[in-house]
Amino acid sequence: MQKLSLPLPAPDALAASQALQQRILDELAQHQGWIPFSRYMELALYAPNLGYYSGGATKLGKDGDFTTAPEMTPLFGATLAQFYAQCLPQISAQVMEFGAGSGKLAKDFLTECRTAGIAIERYFIVELSGELRARQEEYLKDFAEVQWLPAMPEAFSGLVLGNEVLDAMPVDLLRKTEQGWREVGVALNTADGESVLSYQERDCDPVRAAQIPDDETLQDGYLTEVHSVAIGFMHSLSAMLRSGQTQTGKAAAALLIDYGFPAREYYHPQRHQGTLMCHYRHHSHPDPFYLPGLQDITAHVDFTAMAQAALDGGLQLHTYASQAGFLIQAGIAQVLARTSAEQVMQYLPQANALQKLVSPAEMGELFKVLLVGTELNLPATLLQQDRSHRL
């Protein structure tokens, strides 16, 4: 693989990465020298105290590796709060967020609820990382509604939020060969006298290969991802929301926002190298073995698979839309309009951020919104941008 030219980490960060590499080598030794890529990705992102999301490095904003919509502008969280208000009182007055990161989305959401008089009893954050939870507790100390959970509960009635959550779930890699699909895992390889982590193929579980539609149109050598972990998450999410409705008699819904495609676009013949991408200090590159624990590893979301998993779990598909379409219909322009254009110093940064969120050349088209749940009557305006027929 081509040698990367990226910013060097600080000595303590490099030491942490080296410790994680040793943890990965120990894992390989325990499994005859080979592990699925999904296991490697799980360790790289979530190994206790060492993984990208469970370690101590800054992830978001100008000092991190990438910027998310909530970090760009409070308009995003405020607009989601306005959408939540439109779901009341059909749903219980509580929210659950997965992947809360810095806590910025929670803060903006709760600030909007407070200033707009939107009822909210509890804002749950499901957080696996003790380090991240400590940061969130400090950042959200003025909001008594926030409560942390170490895992997904069995039942919940309200609105679930997941912004850029599905793309951070481990994926398996598959490559098409003359003999059929092969699984691309991780092994130790010696190159130029140095032992390095690298890809190695093995026989593929037919169940995983079955997730790829119309594979007869794909050429040999085609590399792609399948999303078994995210599908499992959607099944668990479905069971939680259905149990929540059973217990409370009220509806429940999950709003998932991420970058990705429907299956026909995801597994397009031209997307022959898959969608796996790494992010380090605002540089994007394709090498997942570079400084494990110090870089993000992501894959685009197969929204068809996510929607089907929700349907299989007993939920309804309420809408699938572009981020631009959803935010506009949910009222983001009206939220911006509260700031007078004459207040140039306040208005212009927010207007520029809104443009990035909804522009087809920025985040507006690449990012999609999937809303699934139990019985829920949505305003007709929110369904005007529905693209469920494309899934």
Steps between C-alpha positions, in 0.01 A plus 500: 500500500628849413680675785295785641629850569289621791560711813702316764331430835628613836721247687226402746252446217751290310562291812124442533480390137790260550327353806187444294703338222635256758143431613410422138804274462393311813154457345656362182710254701186374672327434166762325289632823352181626336195703615202640306537864403196580716691377806803708405278805453331436835836493677632805312196706592377361832775307685475621863719807563685455170244501217424812301167564671593364842839675531567855604580680175286786368282368219285788380539857382809694388728316746372155409476285190163597351205733557138389541184702444442580871858631530438734206189679626232492773242522221529123451409400856233770523333372182497143631337632816232665287441168324473328840239760603292405195500138618357593842273389661491183288835398653613519861683824588843346506796463265783246476820580317761253380847626411472827691870584456577837653139550608448790257185358341348433842579853617352667192194274508433565868566873466237518228254306714564739789469822300207383284305341785514147355421236763778252574526287812818303434785512251679167518851457362618145437875526551746210517809713560563618854736767369240641262230484766717707735539765231129499426409529868711814532371650175133429580508571875234772465241258359341288770301309237809310386551147626773260386448131423780244455303297246181498295202437732238236429221752447474866401219725383599832350741618231835332438772713338801356319711753311795332324464187711443228242811592298721434805377143547746226397456355153617182332691519171421269208670460162351328198720238331456238229418253778240731658514742790800494735523669838784750537634487854812616682829314547866573566718523192877541465601764247852641457607323817224665702186332636192705418125457523347428161197356323468124450213313335315191621185309411186705548191418705217474240267691735724806476531477123122475472473860624638625166221544242536432127852374543502344154549852358822548698840418355763276656718702735205710621561600864221614728363499853209325671343638816420214734567702818279791391225256398520343845476847654186572298343175619575589864373854445176363354442272799563790740253733328230234469536413870482870584172537318362189669588638845381858448238480228682780321690499172877487471732595214867505401654777290828384342712748304809389313680492167416212272288364221217259422625151412480545122738797524711354780583184304533676166753342261701824494539498880748215464728601790222531754446801726741436787677823597723625782520849650805639676557868581251605229680282243307219331679187377425127440752326734329357811833372636651846539544585872210290632318676779597846376281515189135450425399209275161523332289356222199648327162367610289259295164661579306225327647246742425728798141558394446128432641410842255741663210351303614149593503617861134603484541875445353723232703700250376857542733684265832487322623836372807704425632700794421818309140399435439394859658805666320744272162336563573480872547878510872579504447820298247621756748429780764707319247780439486571874836671454465824304706523184594848617696340785772412253753355747241258640300430184768432238678209676166328558384562143828357367465194724141447381625512143749220574227289662259523207712564191512204257871574456562476876304282749147548370491211254765257622346488848166325532231482767327175588200517733357171624272421790164379620168662403567872455301760308738754351411841353453474125772760444760269651414232244530722192867409459452126558716271284401165648429373150875511427591257776 
